[in-house]
Amino acid sequence: MNKRIIIVGGGFAGVECASKLVKRMPRGAAEIVLFNSENHLVFSPLLAEVVGSSINPLDVVVPLRQLLPRVFCRTEEVQMVYPESNEVEYLSEYGQAARMTYDHLVIACGNTTNLNLVPGMADHGLALKTIGDTASLRSHIMQQMERAEVCSNPDRRGWYLKFIVVGGGFSGVEVAGEINDLVRDTAKYFRGFTEKDVNVTLIHSRDQILPEISSGLRDFAAAKMKRAGVTLVLNARVVVATPEGVGLQDGQFLKGATIVCTIGNASAPVIERLGVPKDKGRVTTQADMRVTGSENIWAIGDCSMTLNTYDGQPSPTTGQFAERQGKQCAQNIIRVMKGEPTRPFAFKQLGELCSIGGHSAVADLFGLHLSGFLAWFVWRGIYLFKLPTWARRVQVGFDWAWLLLFPRDLAHLRTRPTDRVSHAYYKAGDFIIRRDDPATNLYIIERGEVEVIRATPKDPGGETIAVLGPGSFFGEKALLSDAPRVASVRARTPVELLVMGKNIFNQVSSALGSFRDALGQALNRRTIDVWKGRPQAHDLMSRTLLKEVLEPVPRPLLTPATTFQEVSQAFVEHSNEFFYVCGEGETLEGVVMMTDLFRARDASAAATTPVSEFMSKNPVALAADDSCAVAVEAMREYRLKSLPIVEKKENRKLVGCVRIRRLMGFVLKHTLAGKASNSAPEQK
Ligand SMILES: Cc1cc2nc3c(=O)[nH]c(=O)nc-3n(C[C@H](O)[C@H](O)[C@H](O)COP(=O)(O)OP(=O)(O)OC[C@H]3O[C@@H](n4cnc5c(N)ncnc54)[C@H](O)[C@@H]3O)c2cc1C
């Protein structure tokens, strides 16, 4: 055997290409090697059916080795392609890089979902791309129903039963329809809620869902989904996802415990690293599917931008096109090997099919428009027939027949790890921890600020007792004592957190001495009540607002562009211990101390290095309307002698600062001198 054809990707395009090469090439003419990250092909058109418990997860995957017995299938991920030496690099068994040469290379690695396009989506949204995603989503939905069943708070129960799907294309519509059917059909088995409590919302950025199909079918699909209970939110863009729900561009916030994200297609990492011409992240090809400028590298399926010479349009990213390109690519490779001319890609689309839930679908087949039950019946028939093996066809056919006689399966296996380190994103005002919640996580603040709130008999709504910012953590007290939370924590600004599960917390804190020490110190600081035996002082500090004891902003104010040399000069000329760094409109962006200056010098900062590169960014700041008691707690927490004060927590416009000395003097003046009165003191 002297030739080798490598295919990267075992989806519709790669599998079809490999299968046609095997069938049409004389035996032994070339070795065919297929690299795929998983050992199976995922039949994605039926993924939504798995979410809705209509079929079992394993029924939509087909093992590549059984599907392609004469192909060398390798479950390895290709990292790099080296066109100049005709080699691919992949991670071998022990994680070492290894290379393999090729005579022809077919890139068929599809695309991926980039949840990072919307802040918070990667942490709080669920994707629908792999079988793992689907199983997690199904399990998550079941979990929400179980939680709603035993939840005594009606608001929270309603929240568990709100399901949000982002994206009104084929996969968004199909999964919204399936979730709606699943939850409504099975609500009768629960005592704590009824079908009326369920809410499934589909959010789409345009004025109509399913932009790919004819307007008549689109209208039918929209009307049918609304009748089935799905709320359509059109012309709406999701701008943020939080644990509570999603925020829209117009400022609306939709609450829901489940967020499914079907938007955000991105190139596979190997494509990003590939130095070939691309269009919108897809590899551009010549008409015969060879990568532009290449003789022996081909790109097919979702990762390629190939013109369909049948209608002069770029091929859409559908399974239908991927399969057809795979087939024709195999034929063209064989032609090249025989020294014959290749043929341009040309394909007449057969039609579009989309299931919309409630035993209904819309179909556009050979120009014939079908909708409703008949379309759904055709949809099922076609996909059953298109499944790659008879074994899967029989299994799926059996699952579907089963559902005609018996209810959907409500059992679920927990597929998400119960304990892990993850990220979380909260918008201002969201509760991160509520009093009496069980101790489950430690939270480390990466960006933004939170406030710790304790309900008192005087103020059942809660009094802010501390403000924490980046680098600080909370939640440790309940974990260490294994007791319920005694205070609530609320996001004061948009906040990003690192969340460490209880088991990981226990393991790290028992193994790492310095972590344990830091926890111990924090615990000491936070449990020692400085106000003990000084009720008058506490009362005074709680009633006095910071604006009443404000000192002027230390001058000069620096801007982020102030250079290292100018900062050094400022320290020489002024007796300040620090300088604030403000952007436009005196918005607080950072603080720089003498130690920051020395650290920057040690790191070889140049005279022109801007202060924004070595200042402490976004320092914790209190608002003029916060109480002096909160300022005392913040200064203890951060071991600071002063704090910047901003006009409002939302705008961070610097209005002054407050020093511990001044606060102590204020307390002494009003308590020792016997001047503390029950009314707030006069403004200074
Ligand atoms: C939920 C959902 C529903 C859909 N419904 C329909 C439908 O009804 N009709 C329709 O026509 N289309 C549908 N599609 C689209 C269709 O699935 C895709 O167009 C099709 O799968 C593209 O095939 P592909 O071979 O290009 O890529 P994929 O099927 O995505 O396969 C690519 C494979 O390459 C692997 N891979 C990636 N990078 C590497 C690497 N570096 N090394 C090794 N392996 C790698 C991946 O793991 C994957 O297995 C749907 C898609 C989704 C997600």
XYZ file of C-alpha atoms and ligand atoms in Angstrom:
737
model
C 0.000 0.000 0.000
C 1.686 3.193 -1.051
C -0.945 5.918 -0.753
C -2.750 7.264 2.299
C -5.931 9.355 2.492
C -6.552 10.986 5.856
C -10.018 12.242 6.790
C -10.309 14.554 9.798
C -13.839 14.365 11.230
C -16.322 11.511 11.452
C -19.567 13.430 10.929
C -21.928 13.227 7.957
C -19.340 14.549 5.492
C -16.314 12.531 6.676
C -18.219 9.252 7.043
C -19.860 9.522 3.623
C -16.500 10.346 2.038
C -14.781 7.381 3.725
C -17.595 5.006 2.860
C -17.632 6.010 -0.849
C -13.829 5.809 -1.074
C -13.941 2.270 0.291
C -16.717 1.269 -2.114
C -15.385 2.909 -5.275
C -11.613 2.542 -4.977
C -9.938 -0.722 -5.942
C -8.956 -2.676 -2.784
C -5.464 -1.787 -1.629
C -5.215 1.359 -3.760
C -4.869 3.502 -0.628
C -5.109 3.255 3.124
C -7.999 5.328 4.495
C -7.501 6.750 7.974
C -10.326 8.579 9.729
C -9.599 10.718 12.803
C -12.573 11.638 14.959
C -12.706 13.067 18.475
C -15.357 10.496 19.428
C -15.599 6.864 18.371
C -19.046 7.407 16.865
C -21.053 9.398 14.343
C -23.752 11.594 15.895
C -27.015 11.702 13.954
C -27.763 15.306 14.969
C -31.214 15.734 13.361
C -32.543 13.434 16.095
C -30.744 15.069 19.053
C -33.836 17.079 20.012
C -35.812 13.813 20.218
C -33.331 12.591 22.840
C -33.907 15.757 24.871
C -37.646 15.112 24.743
C -37.178 11.483 25.870
C -38.727 10.249 22.600
C -35.667 8.114 21.899
C -32.686 6.899 23.882
C -29.320 8.696 23.678
C -27.438 5.704 22.290
C -29.914 5.349 19.425
C -28.601 8.500 17.718
C -24.956 7.486 17.709
C -23.394 4.881 15.430
C -19.942 3.402 16.218
C -17.583 4.385 13.389
C -15.676 1.121 13.506
C -18.859 -0.870 12.814
C -20.019 1.619 10.211
C -16.718 1.681 8.296
C -15.077 -1.748 8.773
C -12.415 -1.215 6.081
C -11.336 2.194 7.379
C -8.659 2.702 10.054
C -10.754 4.678 12.582
C -8.716 6.528 15.202
C -10.336 8.259 18.180
C -7.801 11.063 18.351
C -8.002 14.776 17.795
C -5.952 16.310 15.017
C -4.181 19.413 16.327
C -2.354 20.811 13.307
C -1.996 20.374 9.575
C 1.391 20.944 7.895
C 0.609 21.327 4.160
C 4.259 21.907 3.236
C 5.261 18.411 4.506
C 1.847 16.733 3.897
C 1.503 15.838 7.574
C -1.131 16.035 10.291
C -0.232 16.267 13.958
C -2.404 14.592 16.575
C -2.208 13.855 20.268
C -1.229 10.238 20.697
C -2.137 7.795 23.452
C 0.081 9.381 26.122
C -0.724 12.964 25.196
C 2.426 13.323 23.074
C 2.298 14.953 19.660
C 2.699 12.512 16.773
C 2.587 13.035 13.016
C 1.242 11.089 10.056
C 1.811 11.816 6.373
C -0.919 11.876 3.746
C -1.272 11.875 -0.022
C -4.738 13.420 0.231
C -6.241 15.120 3.256
C -9.985 15.653 3.684
C -10.929 18.203 6.344
C -14.461 17.457 7.543
C -14.408 18.588 11.147
C -17.728 20.466 11.194
C -18.052 23.448 13.512
C -18.405 23.985 17.238
C -20.666 26.038 19.472
C -19.095 29.121 21.015
C -21.181 29.941 24.080
C -18.738 32.737 24.986
C -20.364 35.070 22.455
C -22.926 36.013 25.118
C -21.525 36.918 28.575
C -22.454 34.233 31.083
C -23.793 31.784 28.465
C -20.839 29.396 28.760
C -21.538 29.105 32.488
C -25.322 29.072 32.572
C -26.443 27.939 29.118
C -26.654 24.391 27.815
C -25.556 23.624 24.258
C -27.034 21.083 21.855
C -24.235 19.716 19.745
C -22.873 16.466 21.127
C -24.562 13.463 22.650
C -23.082 14.524 26.006
C -24.778 17.939 25.696
C -28.076 16.251 24.932
C -27.915 13.802 27.810
C -26.983 16.660 30.204
C -29.884 18.772 28.982
C -32.369 15.943 29.330
C -31.135 15.216 32.824
C -31.230 18.930 33.720
C -34.868 19.244 32.591
C -35.890 16.245 34.673
C -34.050 17.686 37.647
C -35.948 20.976 37.377
C -39.247 19.089 37.389
C -38.190 17.108 40.450
C -37.165 20.340 42.221
C -40.426 22.070 41.308
C -42.321 19.097 42.739
C -40.942 19.610 46.246
C -40.495 23.383 46.251
C -42.703 25.203 48.750
C -42.034 28.712 47.407
C -44.455 29.375 44.492
C -42.120 31.913 42.817
C -39.212 29.522 42.888
C -41.409 26.662 41.691
C -42.486 28.766 38.704
C -38.839 29.557 37.979
C -37.899 25.861 37.891
C -40.622 25.308 35.301
C -39.496 28.098 32.968
C -37.428 26.848 30.025
C -35.701 29.295 27.702
C -34.414 28.324 24.245
C -32.197 30.848 22.476
C -32.241 30.718 18.648
C -35.224 30.140 16.353
C -33.445 28.128 13.633
C -34.102 24.415 13.020
C -32.410 23.094 16.143
C -33.902 25.801 18.434
C -37.434 25.175 17.153
C -37.083 21.401 17.369
C -35.707 21.425 20.896
C -38.290 23.976 22.134
C -41.058 21.760 20.703
C -39.597 18.651 22.334
C -39.106 20.283 25.767
C -42.645 21.636 25.626
C -44.064 18.192 24.808
C -41.954 16.447 27.426
C -42.778 18.751 30.339
C -46.456 19.204 29.523
C -47.061 15.508 28.750
C -45.487 14.403 32.005
C -46.826 17.137 34.337
C -49.726 14.833 35.206
C -47.358 12.549 37.125
C -46.411 15.357 39.535
C -48.400 16.655 42.517
C -46.643 19.963 43.085
C -47.507 21.591 39.737
C -49.709 21.264 36.696
C -49.214 21.770 32.989
C -50.439 25.373 33.426
C -47.348 26.221 35.488
C -44.995 25.266 32.640
C -43.513 27.951 30.416
C -41.290 27.335 27.395
C -39.953 30.474 25.676
C -38.211 30.575 22.309
C -36.151 33.720 21.709
C -35.205 34.669 18.160
C -33.379 37.719 16.826
C -35.517 38.137 13.699
C -39.213 38.825 13.204
C -39.995 35.213 12.217
C -38.666 31.830 13.312
C -37.201 29.332 10.805
C -35.803 31.880 8.327
C -34.686 29.004 6.063
C -38.199 27.898 4.979
C -41.098 29.477 3.049
C -43.150 32.142 4.810
C -46.376 30.054 4.708
C -44.697 27.204 6.578
C -43.043 29.645 8.979
C -46.432 31.150 9.882
C -47.877 27.692 10.355
C -44.986 26.662 12.606
C -45.254 29.824 14.715
C -49.046 29.543 15.133
C -48.848 25.844 15.979
C -46.107 26.361 18.553
C -48.015 29.188 20.217
C -51.108 26.987 20.430
C -49.017 24.266 22.046
C -47.995 26.770 24.756
C -44.564 27.930 23.533
C -44.046 31.681 24.014
C -42.243 33.259 21.052
C -40.113 36.310 21.799
C -39.108 37.744 18.408
C -36.775 40.574 17.372
C -34.934 40.039 20.630
C -31.232 39.560 21.266
C -29.912 37.891 24.393
C -27.078 39.990 25.846
C -26.399 38.206 29.114
C -27.119 34.865 30.790
C -27.146 34.474 34.570
C -28.209 31.662 36.913
C -31.616 33.385 37.091
C -32.326 33.709 33.360
C -31.396 35.861 30.359
C -31.199 39.609 29.801
C -32.334 41.029 26.458
C -30.959 43.983 24.503
C -34.045 46.107 25.313
C -33.389 45.730 29.071
C -36.026 43.034 29.670
C -35.014 40.103 31.861
C -36.600 36.682 31.305
C -36.380 34.366 34.288
C -35.873 30.647 33.891
C -33.900 27.795 35.427
C -33.030 26.264 32.052
C -31.302 28.106 29.222
C -30.650 26.187 26.000
C -28.371 27.964 23.556
C -28.547 26.985 19.878
C -26.722 30.046 18.518
C -23.023 30.849 18.245
C -21.450 28.589 15.624
C -17.653 28.860 15.586
C -14.779 27.196 13.729
C -13.306 24.001 15.135
C -9.928 24.759 16.802
C -7.940 22.932 14.099
C -9.552 25.171 11.462
C -8.658 28.284 13.452
C -5.022 27.178 13.440
C -5.038 26.354 9.730
C -3.318 28.997 7.594
C -5.565 28.745 4.530
C -8.099 31.220 3.057
C -11.347 31.377 5.063
C -14.688 33.118 4.833
C -16.673 33.649 8.085
C -14.473 31.026 9.731
C -15.139 28.404 7.011
C -12.362 27.155 4.725
C -12.893 28.439 1.182
C -12.588 25.852 -1.554
C -12.373 25.654 -5.306
C -15.435 24.351 -7.154
C -14.227 20.717 -6.838
C -13.879 21.137 -3.009
C -10.078 21.395 -2.983
C -8.960 24.054 -0.515
C -8.153 27.285 -2.365
C -4.557 27.102 -3.586
C -4.090 23.424 -2.681
C -3.744 20.287 -4.833
C -4.329 17.568 -2.256
C -6.249 19.125 0.677
C -10.041 19.017 0.467
C -12.605 20.651 2.771
C -16.198 19.437 3.030
C -19.273 19.786 5.250
C -19.988 22.560 7.761
C -16.329 23.630 7.995
C -16.075 24.457 4.286
C -17.304 27.382 2.232
C -18.026 25.657 -1.067
C -20.035 27.173 -3.883
C -22.885 25.007 -5.103
C -22.537 25.308 -8.870
C -26.149 24.107 -9.233
C -27.472 27.493 -8.065
C -24.324 29.599 -7.612
C -24.978 29.920 -3.840
C -22.628 28.970 -0.977
C -23.597 25.528 0.353
C -25.626 25.766 3.567
C -24.408 24.046 6.728
C -26.815 21.103 6.712
C -26.431 17.372 6.986
C -27.871 16.986 3.488
C -25.109 19.079 1.915
C -22.380 17.598 4.115
C -23.316 14.095 2.992
C -23.473 15.028 -0.678
C -20.125 16.825 -0.511
C -18.592 13.774 1.188
C -19.790 11.570 -1.644
C -18.608 13.858 -4.436
C -15.288 14.564 -2.719
C -14.561 10.794 -2.682
C -15.350 10.637 -6.409
C -13.060 13.602 -7.137
C -10.173 12.111 -5.131
C -10.490 8.883 -7.122
C -10.524 10.918 -10.349
C -7.333 12.752 -9.326
C -5.672 9.437 -8.463
C -6.600 8.124 -11.907
C -5.364 11.327 -13.569
C -8.868 12.340 -14.677
C -10.375 15.848 -14.388
C -12.442 16.575 -11.249
C -16.064 17.799 -11.278
C -17.418 20.902 -9.573
C -19.783 20.408 -6.649
C -23.418 20.633 -7.773
C -26.432 19.552 -5.774
C -30.166 20.216 -6.007
C -31.478 20.456 -2.472
C -34.147 17.861 -1.802
C -36.094 19.908 0.716
C -36.336 21.066 4.321
C -37.944 19.310 7.255
C -38.501 20.547 10.797
C -40.395 18.958 13.642
C -42.183 21.543 15.812
C -43.573 19.350 18.607
C -47.086 18.098 19.303
C -46.827 15.442 16.540
C -46.507 18.226 14.006
C -43.832 19.292 11.517
C -43.308 21.536 8.519
C -41.787 20.206 5.306
C -40.780 21.626 1.964
C -40.060 18.600 -0.230
C -39.283 19.005 -3.944
C -41.306 22.244 -3.842
C -44.266 20.529 -2.121
C -45.255 22.223 1.169
C -46.554 19.998 3.940
C -47.458 20.843 7.510
C -49.041 19.251 10.563
C -49.331 15.547 11.319
C -48.696 14.391 7.745
C -45.453 16.396 7.601
C -44.467 14.954 10.970
C -45.138 11.413 9.714
C -43.011 12.093 6.605
C -40.302 13.687 8.805
C -40.080 10.576 10.963
C -40.154 8.237 7.951
C -37.337 10.083 6.175
C -35.073 10.273 9.210
C -35.730 6.663 10.092
C -34.681 5.724 6.590
C -31.633 8.020 6.720
C -30.216 6.501 9.915
C -26.963 4.828 8.880
C -27.517 1.223 9.997
C -30.435 -1.208 10.181
C -29.685 -1.778 13.864
C -30.332 1.903 14.639
C -33.388 2.061 12.356
C -34.997 -0.830 14.213
C -34.094 0.647 17.627
C -35.450 4.114 16.821
C -38.549 2.670 15.112
C -39.143 0.606 18.255
C -38.706 3.674 20.534
C -41.219 5.639 18.490
C -43.732 2.773 18.435
C -43.299 2.402 22.211
C -44.228 6.045 22.727
C -47.506 5.534 20.855
C -48.545 3.058 23.548
C -46.660 4.120 26.694
C -45.688 7.420 28.340
C -42.246 9.022 27.998
C -39.517 7.756 30.256
C -39.101 10.010 33.299
C -36.074 8.266 34.782
C -32.893 10.245 34.522
C -29.278 9.626 35.307
C -27.250 12.486 36.692
C -24.757 13.180 33.939
C -23.339 16.446 35.277
C -20.549 16.108 37.762
C -22.000 16.915 41.163
C -18.923 18.764 42.272
C -16.565 20.833 40.196
C -14.882 24.177 39.749
C -16.922 26.345 37.430
C -17.588 29.946 36.575
C -20.764 31.860 37.328
C -22.002 35.220 36.141
C -24.596 37.262 38.084
C -26.153 40.586 37.198
C -26.474 43.407 39.731
C -29.226 42.662 42.271
C -29.168 38.836 41.854
C -28.897 36.759 45.021
C -25.910 34.396 44.923
C -26.520 32.899 48.349
C -29.689 33.142 50.368
C -29.805 32.848 54.142
C -30.503 29.243 55.230
C -29.287 27.809 51.894
C -27.283 24.613 52.480
C -23.490 24.946 52.360
C -22.459 23.726 48.910
C -19.837 26.045 47.407
C -17.002 28.478 48.013
C -17.191 31.565 45.781
C -14.141 33.521 44.640
C -14.767 36.943 43.102
C -13.023 37.466 39.759
C -14.763 40.692 38.700
C -17.338 43.007 40.253
C -18.587 43.412 43.811
C -21.021 41.641 46.109
C -22.695 42.728 49.324
C -23.246 40.563 52.369
C -26.693 41.115 53.832
C -27.968 40.162 57.256
C -31.628 40.440 58.203
C -32.149 42.063 61.602
C -35.298 42.549 63.659
C -35.006 46.270 62.847
C -34.621 45.633 59.156
C -36.128 42.320 58.000
C -35.293 43.233 54.388
C -31.630 43.036 55.252
C -28.821 45.333 56.283
C -25.651 45.427 54.186
C -22.867 44.433 56.521
C -19.947 44.044 54.118
C -18.893 44.636 50.541
C -16.442 42.283 48.831
C -14.558 42.784 45.571
C -12.146 40.995 43.198
C -9.757 38.547 44.867
C -12.024 38.105 47.874
C -14.070 35.001 48.637
C -17.206 34.087 50.533
C -19.187 31.031 51.552
C -16.306 29.530 53.562
C -17.915 29.866 56.974
C -20.868 27.576 56.266
C -18.594 25.059 54.523
C -16.146 24.897 57.402
C -18.869 24.506 60.003
C -21.120 22.449 57.667
C -24.056 24.586 58.723
C -26.663 26.527 56.743
C -25.819 30.063 55.634
C -26.415 32.795 58.183
C -26.316 35.719 55.755
C -27.297 36.350 52.146
C -24.936 37.551 49.438
C -26.178 39.693 46.558
C -24.383 40.963 43.449
C -23.843 44.712 43.838
C -22.552 45.109 40.271
C -22.361 42.519 37.445
C -20.099 39.907 38.987
C -18.028 36.960 37.750
C -17.219 34.206 40.204
C -15.175 31.059 40.397
C -17.319 28.463 42.143
C -15.642 25.620 44.008
C -17.812 22.641 45.008
C -17.801 21.369 48.590
C -15.730 18.210 47.978
C -13.036 20.045 46.054
C -13.020 22.737 48.741
C -12.527 20.102 51.447
C -9.750 18.354 49.522
C -7.855 21.554 48.671
C -8.205 23.017 52.158
C -6.973 19.833 53.823
C -4.022 19.412 51.431
C -2.846 23.007 50.989
C -1.593 24.700 54.142
C -1.463 28.245 52.770
C -5.061 28.009 51.561
C -6.125 26.752 54.998
C -4.268 29.658 56.645
C -5.927 32.227 54.401
C -9.318 30.707 55.228
C -8.529 30.735 58.934
C -7.499 34.387 58.858
C -10.606 35.352 56.923
C -12.776 33.411 59.308
C -11.169 35.110 62.313
C -11.542 38.529 60.784
C -15.132 37.892 59.834
C -16.259 36.277 63.077
C -14.652 38.725 65.493
C -17.317 41.262 66.181
C -15.499 44.605 66.506
C -18.672 46.189 67.742
C -19.048 43.788 70.659
C -19.476 45.826 73.829
C -19.756 49.013 71.733
C -23.420 49.138 70.744
C -23.432 52.947 70.691
C -20.531 53.075 68.267
C -22.149 50.454 66.026
C -25.443 52.281 66.076
C -23.699 55.527 65.173
C -21.698 53.962 62.327
C -24.755 52.149 60.938
C -26.797 55.371 60.915
C -24.121 57.595 59.462
C -23.774 57.638 55.705
C -20.357 57.911 54.107
C -21.289 61.163 52.378
C -21.420 62.717 55.846
C -17.776 61.943 56.615
C -16.379 62.224 53.107
C -12.891 63.639 52.555
C -11.829 65.186 49.247
C -10.310 63.023 46.515
C -6.511 63.012 46.941
C -4.983 64.999 44.061
C -3.575 64.789 41.500
C -5.863 62.267 39.822
C -4.054 59.988 37.364
C -5.462 58.729 34.080
C -4.878 55.183 32.722
C -2.364 56.689 30.248
C -0.183 58.355 32.930
C 3.303 56.946 32.453
C 5.572 55.148 34.918
C 7.847 58.191 34.959
C 4.954 60.578 35.693
C 3.683 58.326 38.504
C 7.193 58.243 40.065
C 7.314 62.046 39.844
C 3.920 62.328 41.544
C 5.142 60.220 44.484
C 8.258 62.414 44.766
C 6.309 65.661 44.697
C 3.349 64.724 46.899
C 3.162 63.027 50.256
C 0.278 60.723 49.152
C 0.423 57.038 50.040
C -1.514 56.231 46.873
C -3.126 57.822 43.829
C -6.449 57.027 42.242
C -6.595 56.362 38.502
C -9.737 57.593 36.764
C -11.076 57.354 33.224
C -13.460 59.711 31.485
C -15.888 61.545 33.823
C -13.647 60.715 36.813
C -14.780 57.082 36.768
C -12.641 55.069 39.155
C -10.536 52.510 37.279
C -7.670 51.738 39.625
C -5.404 52.676 42.465
C -1.612 52.796 42.469
C 0.607 52.539 45.538
C 4.339 52.880 45.985
C 4.593 49.057 46.145
C 2.940 48.775 42.707
C 5.575 51.157 41.399
C 8.452 49.075 42.798
C 6.897 45.857 41.506
C 6.588 47.388 38.041
C 10.190 48.552 38.158
C 11.319 45.026 39.138
C 9.362 43.712 36.167
C 11.371 46.136 33.987
C 8.630 48.658 33.267
C 9.799 51.356 30.842
C 9.514 55.057 31.609
C 6.615 55.211 29.155
C 4.712 52.180 30.504
C 1.137 53.371 31.275
C -0.113 53.066 34.845
C -3.042 50.938 33.601
C -0.514 48.092 33.235
C 0.662 48.060 36.839
C -2.123 49.610 38.954
C -4.598 47.512 41.009
C -7.600 47.462 38.720
C -11.191 48.051 39.844
C -10.449 48.427 43.570
C -13.300 47.852 45.954
C -15.197 51.136 46.349
C -18.212 52.065 48.433
C -21.045 54.373 47.443
C -21.716 57.689 49.176
C -25.030 56.251 50.406
C -23.425 53.247 52.103
C -23.073 53.309 55.870
C -19.853 53.892 57.784
C -20.293 50.428 59.369
C -19.907 48.848 55.907
C -16.764 50.919 55.331
C -15.249 49.671 58.606
C -15.927 46.043 57.585
C -14.457 46.606 54.113
C -11.296 48.193 55.565
C -10.890 45.259 57.965
C -11.466 42.727 55.169
C -8.909 44.317 52.848
C -6.651 45.625 55.611
C -6.854 49.139 54.174
C -6.553 52.485 55.896
C -8.779 54.273 53.397
C -11.375 53.537 50.748
C -12.455 55.368 47.597
C -16.074 56.557 47.640
C -18.100 56.724 44.429
C -21.290 58.655 43.724
C -23.359 55.508 43.017
C -22.341 51.864 42.870
C -23.622 51.755 39.261
C -21.499 54.623 37.884
C -18.259 54.498 39.952
C -17.798 58.278 39.632
C -15.184 59.112 42.257
C -16.463 61.691 44.763
C -14.036 61.349 47.657
C -12.428 58.961 50.069
C -12.862 57.879 53.651
C -10.033 57.122 56.100
C -10.146 54.842 59.118
C -8.554 57.587 61.267
C -11.350 59.971 60.473
C -13.995 57.336 61.253
C -12.343 56.534 64.595
C -12.160 60.244 65.432
C -15.800 60.615 64.522
C -16.820 57.745 66.817
C -14.699 59.066 69.678
C -16.125 62.526 69.297
C -19.724 61.343 69.397
C -19.454 58.586 71.988
C -16.744 59.554 74.487
C -17.813 63.140 74.548
C -21.297 61.859 75.212
C -22.598 63.490 72.092
C -23.971 60.437 70.412
C -27.644 60.954 70.034
C -30.369 58.781 68.600
C -30.658 61.036 65.577
C -28.038 61.050 62.795
C -25.295 63.598 63.397
C -25.117 66.777 61.424
C -23.220 66.720 58.177
C -19.590 67.750 58.424
C -29.326 19.848 17.065
C -29.032 19.822 15.592
C -30.038 19.488 14.694
C -29.778 19.446 13.321
N -30.786 19.099 12.463
C -30.520 18.993 11.141
C -31.535 18.566 10.239
O -32.666 18.300 10.625
N -31.207 18.479 8.924
C -29.952 18.754 8.446
O -29.704 18.630 7.250
N -28.980 19.177 9.285
C -29.234 19.307 10.610
N -28.239 19.720 11.455
C -26.942 20.129 10.911
C -26.088 18.927 10.617
O -25.999 18.098 11.744
C -24.713 19.396 10.201
O -24.830 20.214 9.085
C -23.840 18.198 9.870
O -23.668 17.380 10.992
C -22.482 18.644 9.341
O -21.705 17.524 9.097
P -20.117 17.578 9.162
O -19.632 16.217 8.815
O -19.628 18.719 8.373
O -19.775 17.935 10.674
P -20.157 17.186 12.017
O -21.346 16.305 11.836
O -20.225 18.239 13.028
O -18.909 16.234 12.296
C -17.624 16.724 12.547
C -16.866 15.712 13.364
O -15.488 16.067 13.387
C -14.972 15.862 14.676
N -13.794 16.739 14.821
C -13.749 18.081 14.889
N -12.472 18.509 14.989
C -11.702 17.400 14.986
C -10.302 17.197 15.079
N -9.458 18.207 15.179
N -9.836 15.922 15.066
C -10.682 14.882 14.979
N -12.034 15.021 14.882
C -12.529 16.272 14.884
C -16.120 16.225 15.583
O -15.980 15.621 16.842
C -17.311 15.646 14.803
O -17.531 14.313 15.164
C -28.481 19.764 12.842
C -27.468 20.099 13.744
C -27.723 20.127 15.106
C -26.615 20.471 16.074
